[in-house]
CSV table of C-alpha atoms in Angstrom, one decimal:
chain,number,residue,atom,x,y,z
C,631,MET,CA,8.2,-30.8,-90.6
C,632,GLY,CA,5.6,-28.1,-90.8
C,633,SER,CA,2.9,-30.4,-89.5
C,634,PHE,CA,5.0,-30.9,-86.3
C,635,GLY,CA,4.6,-27.2,-85.5
C,636,GLU,CA,1.4,-27.7,-83.6
C,637,LEU,CA,2.8,-30.4,-81.4
C,638,THR,CA,6.0,-28.7,-80.4
C,639,PRO,CA,5.8,-27.4,-76.8
C,640,PRO,CA,6.0,-23.6,-76.7
C,641,VAL,CA,9.4,-22.1,-76.1
C,642,LEU,CA,9.5,-19.4,-73.5
C,643,GLN,CA,12.0,-16.6,-73.5
C,644,VAL,CA,14.0,-16.2,-70.2
C,645,SER,CA,12.2,-13.0,-69.4
C,646,GLN,CA,8.8,-14.6,-69.9
C,647,LEU,CA,9.8,-17.4,-67.5
C,648,ASN,CA,11.0,-15.0,-64.9
C,649,ARG,CA,7.8,-12.9,-65.2
C,650,LEU,CA,5.8,-16.1,-64.8
C,651,LEU,CA,7.7,-17.2,-61.8
C,652,ARG,CA,7.3,-13.7,-60.3
C,653,GLU,CA,3.6,-13.7,-60.8
C,654,LEU,CA,3.3,-17.2,-59.4
C,655,ILE,CA,5.2,-16.3,-56.3
C,656,GLU,CA,3.4,-12.9,-55.8
C,657,ASN,CA,0.0,-14.7,-56.1
C,658,GLU,CA,0.9,-17.1,-53.3
C,659,GLN,CA,-0.5,-15.4,-50.1
C,660,LEU,CA,1.8,-17.5,-47.8
C,661,LEU,CA,4.9,-15.9,-49.4
C,662,GLN,CA,3.6,-12.4,-49.4
C,663,ASP,CA,3.3,-12.0,-45.6
C,664,ILE,CA,6.1,-14.0,-44.1
C,665,TRP,CA,8.8,-13.9,-41.4
C,666,ILE,CA,12.2,-15.2,-42.3
C,667,GLY,CA,15.0,-15.7,-39.7
C,668,GLY,CA,18.7,-15.5,-40.5
C,669,GLU,CA,21.9,-13.7,-40.2
C,670,ILE,CA,22.7,-10.5,-42.1
C,671,SER,CA,25.7,-10.5,-44.5
C,672,ASN,CA,26.8,-8.3,-47.4
C,673,PHE,CA,25.0,-5.3,-45.9
C,674,THR,CA,25.0,-2.3,-48.2
C,675,ARG,CA,23.1,1.0,-48.1
C,676,ALA,CA,22.8,2.4,-51.7
C,677,THR,CA,23.0,6.1,-52.4
C,678,SER,CA,19.4,5.8,-53.5
C,679,GLY,CA,18.5,5.1,-49.9
C,680,HIS,CA,17.5,1.5,-50.5
C,681,ILE,CA,19.2,-1.2,-48.3
C,682,TYR,CA,20.4,-4.6,-49.7
C,683,PHE,CA,21.7,-7.5,-47.7
C,684,THR,CA,21.8,-11.3,-47.7
C,685,LEU,CA,20.1,-13.4,-45.1
C,686,LYS,CA,21.7,-16.7,-44.5
C,687,ASP,CA,21.5,-19.7,-42.2
C,688,HIS,CA,24.0,-22.6,-42.0
C,689,SER,CA,23.2,-23.9,-45.4
C,690,ALA,CA,21.4,-21.3,-47.5
C,691,SER,CA,21.1,-17.7,-48.4
C,692,LEU,CA,18.5,-15.3,-49.6
C,693,LYS,CA,18.8,-11.8,-51.2
C,694,CYS,CA,16.9,-9.1,-49.3
C,695,ALA,CA,16.0,-5.5,-50.1
C,696,ILE,CA,14.5,-2.7,-48.0
C,697,TRP,CA,13.1,0.1,-50.1
C,698,LYS,CA,14.0,3.7,-49.0
C,699,GLY,CA,10.7,4.4,-47.2
C,700,ASN,CA,10.9,1.4,-45.0
C,701,ALA,CA,14.7,1.9,-44.6
C,702,LEU,CA,14.1,5.3,-43.0
C,703,ARG,CA,11.7,3.8,-40.5
C,704,LEU,CA,14.1,1.2,-39.2
C,705,ARG,CA,14.8,1.7,-35.5
C,706,MET,CA,18.0,-0.2,-35.3
C,707,ASN,CA,21.4,-0.1,-37.0
C,708,LEU,CA,21.8,-3.2,-39.1
C,709,ARG,CA,25.2,-4.7,-39.6
C,710,ASP,CA,26.7,-7.9,-40.8
C,711,GLY,CA,26.5,-10.8,-38.4
C,712,MET,CA,23.3,-9.7,-36.8
C,713,SER,CA,20.7,-12.3,-36.2
C,714,VAL,CA,17.3,-10.9,-37.3
C,715,GLU,CA,13.8,-11.8,-38.3
C,716,ALA,CA,12.7,-10.1,-41.4
C,717,HIS,CA,9.1,-9.6,-42.5
C,718,GLY,CA,8.1,-9.0,-46.0
C,719,ALA,CA,7.1,-10.5,-49.4
C,720,VAL,CA,9.0,-13.0,-51.5
C,721,SER,CA,9.5,-12.0,-55.1
C,722,ILE,CA,11.7,-12.7,-58.2
C,723,TYR,CA,14.2,-10.1,-59.5
C,724,GLU,CA,13.4,-10.7,-63.1
C,725,ALA,CA,16.6,-9.4,-64.6
C,726,ARG,CA,18.6,-12.1,-62.8
C,727,GLY,CA,15.9,-14.7,-62.0
C,728,GLU,CA,16.9,-14.4,-58.4
C,729,CYS,CA,14.6,-15.0,-55.5
C,730,GLN,CA,14.5,-12.0,-53.1
C,731,LEU,CA,12.7,-10.9,-50.0
C,732,ILE,CA,11.3,-7.4,-50.1
C,733,VAL,CA,11.5,-6.5,-46.4
C,734,ASP,CA,9.1,-4.1,-44.7
C,735,ALA,CA,9.9,-4.8,-41.0
C,736,LEU,CA,12.8,-6.2,-39.1
C,737,ARG,CA,13.4,-7.3,-35.5
C,738,LEU,CA,16.1,-8.9,-33.6
C,739,ALA,CA,16.0,-12.7,-33.4
C,740,GLY,CA,14.0,-13.8,-30.5
C,741,GLU,CA,11.8,-10.7,-30.3
C,742,GLY,CA,9.0,-12.6,-31.8
C,743,ALA,CA,9.0,-15.0,-28.9
C,744,LEU,CA,9.4,-12.1,-26.5
C,745,PHE,CA,6.4,-10.4,-28.0
C,746,GLN,CA,4.3,-13.5,-27.6
C,747,GLU,CA,5.3,-13.5,-23.9
C,748,PHE,CA,4.6,-9.8,-23.7
C,749,LEU,CA,1.0,-10.4,-25.0
C,750,ARG,CA,0.5,-13.3,-22.6
C,751,ARG,CA,1.6,-11.3,-19.5
C,752,LYS,CA,-0.4,-8.3,-20.7
C,753,ALA,CA,-3.6,-10.4,-20.9
C,754,LEU,CA,-2.9,-11.9,-17.5
C,755,LEU,CA,-2.3,-8.6,-15.7
C,756,GLU,CA,-5.2,-6.9,-17.6
C,757,SER,CA,-7.6,-9.6,-16.4
C,758,GLU,CA,-6.5,-8.8,-12.8
C,759,GLY,CA,-7.6,-5.3,-13.4
C,760,LEU,CA,-4.1,-3.8,-13.0
C,761,PHE,CA,-4.6,-1.6,-16.1
C,762,ASP,CA,-8.1,-0.4,-15.3
C,763,LEU,CA,-8.6,3.3,-16.1
C,764,SER,CA,-10.4,3.6,-12.7
C,765,ARG,CA,-7.0,3.0,-11.0
C,766,LYS,CA,-5.4,6.0,-12.7
C,767,ARG,CA,-4.8,8.9,-10.4
C,768,PRO,CA,-4.5,12.6,-11.4
C,769,LEU,CA,-1.1,14.1,-11.2
C,770,PRO,CA,-0.4,17.0,-8.8
C,771,PRO,CA,-0.5,20.2,-10.9
C,772,ALA,CA,2.7,21.7,-9.3
C,773,PRO,CA,4.6,19.2,-7.2
C,774,ALA,CA,7.3,20.3,-4.9
C,775,ARG,CA,9.1,17.0,-5.1
C,776,VAL,CA,9.4,14.7,-8.0
C,777,GLY,CA,10.9,11.2,-7.7
C,778,VAL,CA,12.9,9.9,-10.7
C,779,VAL,CA,13.6,6.2,-11.1
C,780,THR,CA,16.1,5.6,-13.8
C,781,SER,CA,19.8,4.9,-14.5
C,782,SER,CA,22.0,7.6,-13.1
C,783,SER,CA,24.2,7.4,-16.2
C,784,GLY,CA,21.6,7.3,-18.8
C,785,ALA,CA,20.5,10.0,-21.3
C,786,ALA,CA,17.0,9.7,-20.0
C,787,LEU,CA,18.1,11.3,-16.7
C,788,GLN,CA,19.7,14.2,-18.5
C,789,ASP,CA,16.7,14.7,-20.6
C,790,ILE,CA,14.5,14.8,-17.5
C,791,LEU,CA,16.7,17.1,-15.5
C,792,ASN,CA,17.1,19.5,-18.5
C,793,THR,CA,13.4,19.6,-19.0
C,794,LEU,CA,12.6,20.3,-15.3
C,795,GLU,CA,15.3,22.9,-15.1
C,796,ARG,CA,13.9,24.7,-18.1
C,797,ARG,CA,10.2,24.4,-17.2
C,798,TYR,CA,9.9,24.1,-13.4
C,799,PRO,CA,13.2,24.8,-11.5
C,800,LEU,CA,11.1,25.1,-8.3
C,801,VAL,CA,11.0,21.3,-8.0
C,802,GLU,CA,13.2,19.1,-5.9
C,803,VAL,CA,14.2,16.0,-7.8
C,804,ILE,CA,14.8,12.9,-5.8
C,805,LEU,CA,16.7,10.4,-7.9
C,806,SER,CA,16.5,6.8,-7.0
C,807,PRO,CA,19.1,5.2,-9.2
C,808,THR,CA,18.7,1.8,-10.7
C,809,SER,CA,19.9,-0.3,-13.6
C,810,VAL,CA,17.3,-0.4,-16.3
C,811,GLN,CA,18.5,-3.3,-18.3
C,812,GLY,CA,19.7,-6.8,-17.6
C,813,GLU,CA,18.9,-9.6,-15.4
C,814,LYS,CA,19.0,-7.7,-12.1
C,815,ALA,CA,17.2,-4.6,-13.4
C,816,PRO,CA,13.6,-5.8,-12.4
C,817,GLN,CA,14.5,-6.3,-8.7
C,818,GLU,CA,16.5,-3.0,-8.7
C,819,ILE,CA,13.7,-1.1,-10.2
C,820,ILE,CA,11.3,-2.5,-7.6
C,821,ALA,CA,13.7,-1.6,-4.8
C,822,ALA,CA,14.3,1.9,-6.2
C,823,LEU,CA,10.5,2.6,-6.2
C,824,ARG,CA,10.2,1.3,-2.7
C,825,ARG,CA,13.0,3.5,-1.4
C,826,LEU,CA,11.4,6.5,-2.9
C,827,THR,CA,7.9,5.9,-1.4
C,828,GLN,CA,9.2,4.7,1.9
C,829,ARG,CA,11.5,7.5,2.9
C,830,ASN,CA,10.9,11.1,1.7
C,831,SER,CA,8.0,10.4,-0.5
C,832,PRO,CA,7.7,12.7,-3.5
C,833,GLU,CA,4.3,13.7,-4.9
C,834,VAL,CA,4.8,12.0,-8.3
C,835,ILE,CA,7.3,9.6,-9.7
C,836,ILE,CA,8.9,9.4,-13.2
C,837,LEU,CA,9.9,5.9,-14.2
C,838,ALA,CA,12.1,6.3,-17.3
C,839,ARG,CA,14.5,4.7,-19.7
C,840,GLY,CA,15.9,5.7,-23.1
C,841,GLY,CA,15.0,3.9,-26.3
C,842,GLY,CA,16.1,0.4,-27.1
C,843,SER,CA,15.0,-2.9,-28.5
C,844,LEU,CA,12.1,-4.9,-27.0
C,845,GLU,CA,14.8,-7.0,-25.2
C,846,ASP,CA,16.5,-3.8,-23.9
C,847,LEU,CA,13.1,-2.6,-22.4
C,848,TRP,CA,12.3,-6.1,-21.1
C,849,ALA,CA,12.7,-5.1,-17.4
C,850,PHE,CA,9.7,-2.8,-17.8
C,851,ASN,CA,7.6,-5.9,-18.8
C,852,ASP,CA,8.6,-7.8,-15.7
C,853,GLU,CA,5.6,-8.9,-13.8
C,854,GLY,CA,7.0,-7.8,-10.4
C,855,VAL,CA,7.9,-4.4,-11.8
C,856,VAL,CA,4.5,-3.9,-13.3
C,857,ARG,CA,2.9,-4.9,-10.0
C,858,ALA,CA,5.1,-2.4,-8.1
C,859,VAL,CA,4.1,0.4,-10.5
C,860,SER,CA,0.5,-0.6,-10.0
C,861,ASP,CA,0.7,-0.7,-6.2
C,862,SER,CA,2.7,2.5,-5.9
C,863,PRO,CA,1.1,4.8,-3.3
C,864,VAL,CA,2.5,7.8,-5.4
C,865,PRO,CA,1.2,8.4,-8.9
C,866,ILE,CA,3.7,7.2,-11.6
C,867,VAL,CA,4.4,8.6,-15.0
C,868,THR,CA,6.3,6.3,-17.4
C,869,GLY,CA,8.6,7.5,-20.1
C,870,VAL,CA,10.2,4.4,-21.5
C,871,GLY,CA,11.8,4.2,-24.9
C,872,HIS,CA,10.5,6.1,-27.9
C,873,GLU,CA,7.0,7.1,-29.1
C,874,THR,CA,6.3,3.7,-30.6
C,875,ASP,CA,7.5,1.6,-27.6
C,876,PHE,CA,4.9,0.3,-25.2
C,877,THR,CA,5.8,-1.6,-22.1
C,878,LEU,CA,3.5,-3.2,-19.5
C,879,CYS,CA,4.6,-0.6,-17.0
C,880,ASP,CA,3.1,2.0,-19.4
C,881,PHE,CA,-0.3,0.3,-19.0
C,882,ALA,CA,0.0,0.0,-15.2
C,883,ALA,CA,1.2,3.6,-14.7
C,884,ASP,CA,-1.1,6.5,-13.9
C,885,LEU,CA,0.1,8.2,-17.1
C,886,ARG,CA,2.3,7.0,-20.0
C,887,ALA,CA,4.5,9.5,-21.7
C,888,PRO,CA,6.1,8.7,-25.1
C,889,THR,CA,9.6,9.7,-24.0
C,890,PRO,CA,11.5,10.6,-20.7
C,891,THR,CA,11.4,14.3,-21.8
C,892,ALA,CA,7.7,14.1,-22.3
C,893,ALA,CA,7.3,12.5,-18.9
C,894,ALA,CA,9.2,15.4,-17.3
C,895,GLU,CA,6.9,17.8,-19.2
C,896,LEU,CA,3.8,16.0,-17.9
C,897,VAL,CA,4.7,16.3,-14.3
C,898,SER,CA,5.7,19.9,-14.4
C,899,PRO,CA,3.9,23.1,-15.0
C,900,ASP,CA,5.6,25.7,-17.2
C,901,ILE,CA,7.2,28.4,-15.2
C,902,ALA,CA,6.0,31.0,-17.7
C,903,GLU,CA,2.4,29.9,-17.1
C,904,LEU,CA,3.0,30.0,-13.3
C,905,ARG,CA,4.1,33.6,-13.7
C,906,ILE,CA,1.0,34.5,-15.6
C,907,GLN,CA,-1.2,32.7,-13.0
C,908,LEU,CA,0.5,34.5,-10.2
C,909,ALA,CA,0.1,37.9,-11.9
C,910,ASN,CA,-3.6,37.1,-12.4
C,911,GLN,CA,-4.1,36.2,-8.7
C,912,ALA,CA,-2.2,39.3,-7.6
C,913,GLU,CA,-4.4,41.5,-9.8
C,914,SER,CA,-7.5,39.8,-8.5
C,915,LEU,CA,-6.3,40.5,-5.0
C,916,SER,CA,-5.9,44.2,-5.6
C,917,LEU,CA,-9.1,44.5,-7.5
C,918,VAL,CA,-11.1,42.8,-4.9
C,919,MET,CA,-9.6,44.9,-2.1
C,920,ASP,CA,-10.2,48.1,-4.1
C,921,ALA,CA,-13.8,47.1,-4.6
C,922,LEU,CA,-14.1,46.3,-1.0
C,923,LEU,CA,-12.7,49.6,0.2
C,924,GLU,CA,-14.9,51.5,-2.3
C,925,ARG,CA,-18.0,49.7,-1.0
C,926,GLN,CA,-16.9,50.7,2.5
C,927,GLU,CA,-16.5,54.3,1.5
C,928,ASP,CA,-19.9,54.3,-0.2
C,929,SER,CA,-21.7,53.0,2.9
C,930,LEU,CA,-19.8,55.4,5.1
C,931,SER,CA,-20.7,58.4,3.0
C,932,SER,CA,-24.3,57.3,2.7
C,933,LEU,CA,-24.4,56.9,6.5
C,934,PHE,CA,-22.9,60.3,6.8
C,935,SER,CA,-25.5,61.9,4.5
C,936,PHE,CA,-28.2,60.1,6.5
C,937,LEU,CA,-26.8,61.7,9.7
C,938,VAL,CA,-26.8,65.1,8.1
C,939,ARG,CA,-30.4,64.7,6.8
C,940,GLU,CA,-31.6,63.6,10.3
C,941,SER,CA,-29.7,66.1,12.3
C,942,PRO,CA,-31.7,68.5,14.5
C,943,ARG,CA,-29.9,71.4,12.9
C,944,VAL,CA,-31.7,70.6,9.6
C,945,ARG,CA,-35.0,70.3,11.3
C,946,ILE,CA,-34.5,73.6,13.0
C,947,GLU,CA,-33.7,75.2,9.8
C,948,ASN,CA,-36.7,73.6,8.2
C,949,ASP,CA,-38.9,74.8,10.9
C,950,ALA,CA,-37.5,78.3,10.5
C,951,ARG,CA,-38.1,78.2,6.8
C,952,ARG,CA,-41.7,77.1,7.3
C,953,LEU,CA,-42.2,79.9,9.7
C,954,ASP,CA,-40.8,82.3,7.2
C,955,GLU,CA,-43.2,80.9,4.6
C,956,LEU,CA,-46.1,81.2,7.0
C,957,SER,CA,-45.2,84.8,7.9
C,958,GLY,CA,-45.2,85.7,4.3
C,959,ARG,CA,-48.9,84.6,3.8
C,960,GLY,CA,-50.8,87.8,4.5
C,961,GLN,CA,-53.6,88.3,7.0
C,962,ILE,CA,-54.2,84.8,8.2
C,963,ALA,CA,-50.5,84.1,8.5
C,964,PHE,CA,-50.0,87.4,10.4
C,965,ARG,CA,-52.7,86.5,13.0
C,966,TYR,CA,-51.3,83.0,13.3
C,967,LEU,CA,-47.9,84.6,14.0
C,968,GLU,CA,-49.3,86.8,16.6
C,969,VAL,CA,-50.9,83.9,18.4
C,970,LEU,CA,-47.8,82.0,18.1
C,971,GLN,CA,-45.7,84.7,19.5
C,972,GLU,CA,-48.0,85.2,22.4
C,973,ALA,CA,-47.9,81.6,23.1
C,974,ARG,CA,-44.1,81.6,22.9
C,975,PHE,CA,-43.9,84.6,25.1
C,976,SER,CA,-46.0,83.1,27.9
C,977,ASN,CA,-44.2,79.8,27.5
C,978,LEU,CA,-40.9,81.7,27.8
C,979,ILE,CA,-41.9,83.3,31.0
C,980,GLY,CA,-43.0,80.0,32.4
C,981,ARG,CA,-39.8,78.4,31.5
C,982,MET,CA,-37.7,81.2,32.9
C,983,ALA,CA,-39.6,80.9,36.2
C,984,ALA,CA,-39.0,77.2,36.1
C,985,LEU,CA,-35.3,77.7,35.5
C,986,ASP,CA,-34.8,79.8,38.6
C,987,PRO,CA,-33.1,77.3,40.9
C,988,ALA,CA,-34.1,79.1,44.1
C,989,ARG,CA,-37.8,78.8,43.2
C,990,VAL,CA,-37.4,75.2,42.3
C,991,LEU,CA,-35.8,74.4,45.6
C,992,GLN,CA,-38.5,76.3,47.5
C,993,ARG,CA,-41.0,74.0,45.9
C,994,GLY,CA,-39.3,71.0,47.6
C,995,TYR,CA,-36.9,69.9,44.8
C,996,ALA,CA,-33.3,69.3,45.6
C,997,VAL,CA,-30.0,69.4,43.6
C,998,ILE,CA,-27.8,66.4,43.9
C,999,ARG,CA,-24.1,66.7,43.3
C,1000,ALA,CA,-21.3,64.2,43.1
C,1001,GLU,CA,-18.1,64.8,45.0
C,1002,ASP,CA,-16.5,66.6,42.0
C,1003,GLY,CA,-19.5,69.1,42.0
C,1004,SER,CA,-21.2,67.7,38.8
C,1005,SER,CA,-24.9,67.5,39.1
C,1006,ILE,CA,-26.5,64.1,39.0
C,1007,ARG,CA,-29.3,63.6,36.4
C,1008,SER,CA,-29.3,59.9,35.8
C,1009,THR,CA,-29.1,56.7,37.7
C,1010,ARG,CA,-26.2,55.9,35.4
C,1011,GLN,CA,-24.1,58.6,37.0
C,1012,VAL,CA,-24.1,56.9,40.4
C,1013,ALA,CA,-22.9,53.7,41.9
C,1014,LYS,CA,-23.9,51.9,45.1
C,1015,GLY,CA,-22.0,53.3,48.1
C,1016,GLN,CA,-21.1,56.6,46.4
C,1017,GLN,CA,-21.1,59.7,48.5
C,1018,LEU,CA,-23.4,62.5,47.2
C,1019,GLU,CA,-24.1,66.1,48.3
C,1020,ILE,CA,-27.8,67.2,48.5
C,1021,GLU,CA,-28.7,70.9,48.2
C,1022,VAL,CA,-32.0,72.0,49.4
C,1023,THR,CA,-33.5,75.5,49.8
C,1024,ASP,CA,-31.7,76.4,53.0
C,1025,GLY,CA,-28.4,74.4,52.8
C,1026,THR,CA,-26.7,71.1,52.0
C,1027,PHE,CA,-26.2,67.7,53.6
C,1028,GLY,CA,-24.4,64.5,52.6
C,1029,ALA,CA,-26.0,61.2,51.5
C,1030,GLN,CA,-24.9,57.7,50.3
C,1031,VAL,CA,-26.4,55.7,47.5
C,1032,ASN,CA,-27.7,52.4,48.6
C,1033,ALA,CA,-29.8,51.3,45.6
C,1034,THR,CA,-30.7,52.5,42.1
C,1035,ALA,CA,-33.7,51.8,40.0
C,1036,VAL,CA,-34.3,52.9,36.4
C,1037,ASN,CA,-37.7,54.2,35.2
C,1038,HIS,CA,-39.0,52.7,32.1
T,1195,MET,CA,1.0,37.4,14.9
T,1196,THR,CA,2.3,39.0,11.8
T,1197,LYS,CA,5.7,37.8,12.4
T,1198,LYS,CA,4.6,34.3,13.0
T,1199,GLU,CA,2.6,34.3,9.8
T,1200,THR,CA,5.6,35.5,7.8
T,1201,VAL,CA,7.6,32.6,9.1
T,1202,GLN,CA,4.9,30.2,8.2
T,1203,ILE,CA,4.6,31.7,4.7
T,1204,GLU,CA,8.3,31.3,4.1
T,1205,SER,CA,8.1,27.6,4.8
T,1206,LEU,CA,5.3,27.1,2.3
T,1207,THR,CA,6.1,25.4,-1.0
T,1208,TYR,CA,5.0,27.2,-4.1
T,1209,GLU,CA,2.0,24.9,-4.6
T,1210,GLN,CA,0.9,25.5,-1.0
T,1211,ALA,CA,1.4,29.2,-1.1
T,1212,PHE,CA,-0.4,29.6,-4.4
T,1213,ALA,CA,-3.3,27.5,-3.3
T,1214,GLU,CA,-3.7,29.7,-0.2
T,1215,LEU,CA,-3.4,32.8,-2.3
T,1216,GLU,CA,-6.4,31.5,-4.4
T,1217,LYS,CA,-8.3,30.9,-1.2
T,1218,VAL,CA,-7.6,34.3,0.1
T,1219,VAL,CA,-8.8,35.9,-3.1
T,1220,SER,CA,-12.0,34.0,-3.1
T,1221,ALA,CA,-12.6,34.7,0.6
T,1222,LEU,CA,-12.2,38.4,-0.2
T,1223,GLU,CA,-14.6,38.0,-3.1
T,1224,ASP,CA,-17.1,36.3,-0.9
T,1225,GLY,CA,-17.4,39.6,1.0
T,1226,GLN,CA,-18.3,37.8,4.2
T,1227,ALA,CA,-15.3,39.0,6.2
T,1228,SER,CA,-15.4,42.2,8.3
T,1229,LEU,CA,-13.3,45.1,7.2
T,1230,ASP,CA,-10.5,44.3,9.6
T,1231,GLU,CA,-10.5,40.6,8.5
T,1232,SER,CA,-10.5,41.7,4.9
T,1233,VAL,CA,-7.5,43.9,5.4
T,1234,GLU,CA,-5.7,41.1,7.2
T,1235,LEU,CA,-6.6,38.7,4.3
T,1236,PHE,CA,-5.3,41.3,1.8
T,1237,GLN,CA,-2.0,41.6,3.6
T,1238,ARG,CA,-1.7,37.8,3.8
T,1239,GLY,CA,-2.4,37.7,0.1
T,1240,GLN,CA,0.3,40.2,-0.6
T,1241,ALA,CA,2.8,38.3,1.5
T,1242,LEU,CA,1.8,35.1,-0.3
T,1243,THR,CA,2.2,36.7,-3.7
T,1244,LYS,CA,5.6,38.0,-2.8
T,1245,HIS,CA,6.6,34.6,-1.5
T,1246,CYS,CA,5.5,32.9,-4.8
T,1247,ALA,CA,7.3,35.5,-6.9
T,1248,ASP,CA,10.4,35.1,-4.8
T,1249,LEU,CA,10.3,31.3,-5.2
T,1250,LEU,CA,9.9,31.6,-9.0
T,1251,GLU,CA,12.7,34.1,-9.2
T,1252,GLN,CA,15.2,32.2,-7.1
T,1253,ALA,CA,14.3,28.7,-8.2
T,1254,ARG,CA,17.2,26.4,-9.0
T,1255,LEU,CA,16.6,22.8,-9.6
T,1256,LYS,CA,17.6,20.8,-6.6
T,1257,VAL,CA,18.6,17.1,-7.1
T,1258,THR,CA,18.9,14.7,-4.2
T,1259,VAL,CA,20.2,11.2,-4.9
T,1260,LEU,CA,19.1,8.3,-2.8
T,1261,GLU,CA,21.7,5.7,-2.2
T,1262,GLN,CA,21.2,2.3,-3.6
T,1263,GLU,CA,21.1,-0.5,-1.0
T,1264,PRO,CA,24.1,-2.7,-1.1
T,1265,GLN,CA,23.2,-5.8,-3.1
T,1266,THR,CA,22.1,-8.5,-0.8
T,1267,ASN,CA,23.3,-11.3,-3.0
T,1268,GLY,CA,26.8,-9.8,-2.8
T,1269,GLU,CA,27.4,-10.1,-6.5
T,1270,LYS,CA,28.0,-6.4,-6.8
T,1271,GLY,CA,31.0,-5.9,-4.6
T,1272,GLU,CA,33.2,-2.8,-4.5
């Protein structure tokens, strides 16, 4: 018997087999990155946070688990009966020898095909240049009118209105309601956009919808809608779905916001900032005006001091002072003063003689007066045709101006 | 003149009024204007500032709803 020992096939313990199976499966790349389609049943969420369910089709079932970390990241509420596509890695639960799928991502059945279609359309529209960055227009910094295209009953609209009310209540919102989901949504969205830009065109448009599955957001991947966004004469900001959702409209829009609230924030300045800006401008206005008036005052006062410096009074005073100085300089100055006074005296006599009007008239000069008796000294005081009175040494006679000429 | 301008300012949107205020300030900073023109600019600037402040103070979100066209295919009856 003992010699048989070497020939007997080795006996594996159950746990050894299960480990072997697990290792075989986990080394098979094809099974470690796989999508499995089926319907959810036996859905349970354990207190640990892990999720367990069974995926089944018409003839077979497969145990599935979603570990806590991935479970928290799920964007949809799973329930029994849901048709889904689960992505993950196939493994063996060694304790029971059961095959199981460790799920790391889930989508509704059909989303895979939709996603392929999404990629196809994206490539097409991209090749036409609809998503070019050069087409993106800047948003007005403080628009007076904002258009909103969304469902009038959706949470997205409330989020947008609340955000605008809080940040920028100056704005007038023009809501162009439309359905945002379902078969007729694309044509309604296109019509809603057209209504906005045709009638009372706003300065910027928010195109928004709350979160949902790829299928829910499908209208925003519609080719006609994307083209309408791209062709819009008014800049468009999209806020469709959640942070992680991208639609083709997002690529065609002038700006993509992760949520409707974020879209409202992007089109609106914060009123607190506006107050600060306004206060700054008001301050600049006063400062500039103050500086201007100060400059005017400065030039006025320098002009005035120039006038004072150049006035004859100052010159006369200066002359007098110089005279005083001269007079205080002994002999030479005294003689100079004598000469000066003599000269002044004879000059004074001459001037007094000259000032006697009778003597002046005797020498053939005449006094000319206007009708009001004022004497005429300048051509500027007379006009052609004016009556004048001429006084000569023995009487007066009238005269009329017939021409004037100015000496240069 | 002043009265006419006041009417004009009141019809300005915040963005328009603020943009003009900025222009007024930089025109004054330029220093090219005469004193009379500067005083006029300053008064205009003050009026614009007041208008902007009033707009900020009294602002209440206004919502206008455009009517949806009746569905041409008639599927969506009343």
